[in-house]
Tab-separated table of C-alpha atoms in Angstrom:
chain	number	residue	atom	x	y	z
A	178	MET	CA	-15.516	-33.831	16.930
A	179	ARG	CA	-16.359	-31.011	19.313
A	180	ARG	CA	-12.673	-30.076	19.636
A	181	ILE	CA	-12.334	-29.449	15.897
A	182	ASN	CA	-15.304	-27.078	15.940
A	183	VAL	CA	-13.791	-25.054	18.803
A	184	LEU	CA	-10.426	-24.807	16.989
A	185	THR	CA	-12.183	-23.739	13.796
A	186	LEU	CA	-14.062	-21.053	15.703
A	187	ILE	CA	-10.816	-19.760	17.256
A	188	ALA	CA	-9.122	-19.623	13.831
A	189	VAL	CA	-12.056	-17.712	12.323
A	190	ALA	CA	-12.076	-15.289	15.263
A	191	CYS	CA	-8.354	-14.560	14.835
A	192	VAL	CA	-8.752	-13.829	11.120
A	193	ALA	CA	-11.606	-11.452	11.926
A	194	CYS	CA	-9.282	-9.499	14.280
A	195	ALA	CA	-6.918	-8.409	11.502
A	196	PRO	CA	-7.744	-4.915	10.156
A	197	MET	CA	-8.920	-4.567	6.574
A	198	ALA	CA	-9.230	-1.639	4.170
A	199	GLY	CA	-12.338	0.349	5.087
A	200	ASP	CA	-12.248	-0.644	8.775
A	201	PRO	CA	-12.295	2.196	11.298
A	202	CYS	CA	-9.053	3.212	13.012
A	203	SER	CA	-8.173	5.820	15.608
A	204	SER	CA	-4.492	6.629	15.228
A	205	SER	CA	-3.985	8.662	12.021
A	206	GLY	CA	-0.545	8.159	10.562
A	207	SER	CA	-0.255	4.641	11.926
A	208	GLY	CA	-0.424	1.511	9.834
A	209	THR	CA	0.644	-2.051	9.384
A	210	CYS	CA	1.893	-4.470	6.755
A	211	THR	CA	-0.750	-6.966	5.662
A	212	SER	CA	1.800	-8.817	3.532
A	213	GLY	CA	5.259	-8.257	2.123
A	214	ALA	CA	3.686	-6.230	-0.707
A	215	GLU	CA	0.736	-4.397	0.892
A	216	ALA	CA	0.111	-2.051	3.808
A	217	LEU	CA	-2.825	-0.458	5.570
A	218	PHE	CA	-2.541	3.225	6.489
A	219	CYS	CA	-4.838	4.864	9.050
A	220	GLU	CA	-6.052	8.160	7.578
A	221	GLY	CA	-9.118	10.144	8.579
A	222	GLY	CA	-10.391	7.404	10.874
A	223	THR	CA	-10.333	4.685	8.195
A	224	PHE	CA	-7.773	2.099	7.079
A	225	HIS	CA	-6.685	2.540	3.436
A	226	ALA	CA	-4.780	-0.113	1.452
A	227	ALA	CA	-1.599	0.693	-0.422
A	228	ALA	CA	0.531	-1.518	-2.643
A	229	CYS	CA	4.224	-1.794	-1.677
A	230	LYS	CA	5.674	-3.475	-4.780
A	231	GLY	CA	9.102	-1.829	-4.741
A	232	PRO	CA	12.179	-3.902	-3.849
A	233	GLY	CA	11.808	-2.855	-0.185
A	234	GLY	CA	8.218	-4.160	-0.037
A	235	CYS	CA	6.414	-3.623	3.243
A	236	ILE	CA	8.532	-4.046	6.353
A	237	ALA	CA	7.265	-3.769	9.912
A	238	ASN	CA	9.612	-2.911	12.769
A	239	GLY	CA	7.729	-2.731	16.044
A	240	SER	CA	5.202	0.107	15.837
A	241	ARG	CA	6.856	1.515	12.680
A	242	PHE	CA	6.677	0.232	9.124
A	243	SER	CA	7.815	1.201	5.643
A	244	CYS	CA	6.098	0.746	2.287
A	245	ASP	CA	8.197	0.939	-0.904
A	246	ILE	CA	5.909	2.161	-3.720
A	247	SER	CA	8.685	2.429	-6.331
A	248	GLY	CA	7.499	-0.743	-8.111
A	249	ASP	CA	3.788	0.088	-8.083
A	250	VAL	CA	2.100	0.218	-11.488
A	251	ALA	CA	-1.188	1.428	-12.973
A	252	GLY	CA	-4.122	0.091	-10.972
A	253	ASP	CA	-2.184	-0.471	-7.743
A	254	SER	CA	-3.809	1.123	-4.698
A	255	CYS	CA	-2.584	4.295	-2.998
A	256	THR	CA	-3.925	6.237	-0.026
A	257	PRO	CA	-5.480	9.726	0.161
A	258	SER	CA	-2.254	11.156	1.633
A	259	MET	CA	-0.338	9.819	-1.400
A	260	GLU	CA	-2.651	11.702	-3.787
A	261	GLY	CA	-0.520	13.535	-6.344
A	262	THR	CA	2.692	11.633	-5.564
A	263	ALA	CA	4.491	10.008	-8.468
A	264	HIS	CA	7.410	7.741	-9.293
A	265	CYS	CA	9.150	6.684	-12.483
A	266	ALA	CA	8.467	3.219	-13.857
A	267	ALA	CA	11.205	0.787	-12.887
A	268	ALA	CA	11.230	-0.946	-16.295
A	269	ASP	CA	10.505	2.031	-18.571
A	270	SER	CA	12.287	5.394	-18.438
A	271	ARG	CA	9.428	7.095	-20.318
A	272	THR	CA	6.546	6.416	-17.909
A	273	ALA	CA	5.578	7.911	-14.563
A	274	PHE	CA	2.919	6.536	-12.218
A	275	LEU	CA	0.774	9.121	-10.437
A	276	CYS	CA	-1.494	8.443	-7.433
A	277	GLN	CA	-4.903	9.698	-8.470
A	278	GLY	CA	-8.250	8.813	-6.887
A	279	GLY	CA	-6.930	5.902	-4.828
A	280	ALA	CA	-4.922	4.165	-7.549
A	281	PHE	CA	-1.784	4.740	-9.585
A	282	VAL	CA	-2.320	5.812	-13.202
A	283	ALA	CA	0.296	5.775	-15.970
A	284	GLN	CA	1.491	9.094	-17.387
A	285	ALA	CA	3.501	8.935	-20.613
A	286	CYS	CA	6.569	11.183	-20.687
A	287	ALA	CA	7.604	12.690	-24.031
A	288	SER	CA	11.279	11.789	-23.650
A	289	SER	CA	12.119	10.649	-20.123
A	290	CYS	CA	11.098	10.242	-16.504
A	291	SER	CA	13.677	11.109	-13.872
A	292	THR	CA	13.927	11.889	-10.171
A	293	SER	CA	15.967	14.500	-8.368
A	294	ALA	CA	15.860	15.537	-4.705
A	295	GLY	CA	12.635	13.597	-4.160
A	296	SER	CA	10.818	15.130	-7.133
A	297	VAL	CA	9.701	13.357	-10.307
A	298	TYR	CA	10.262	15.003	-13.682
A	299	CYS	CA	8.309	13.805	-16.716
A	300	ARG	CA	9.825	15.455	-19.814
């Protein structure tokens, strides 16, 4: 019986070690994948969550990682450094999603949403 309690305590301690959104951090620009579809970015001394729902998801490679936001939709989280960034909706050529206030919001385009040279055009 005592052995189970010790193992439970170790498991709880390990879960508590994983960073969470809002936790302090010291290396701005660093981050980690928390799942295949979410990342934590260290910005301004705090971890911020970001959705990575594009086909590339969130992939960690040693101390580097990538977060594909191309599939993110309205309500998905984005970080302060993403503020103002946008992407066209994967399933709808007339909608753009803009990072605003920590979450993506939908912006209707009159005729089309397109990308060119890293810029998004909502016409």
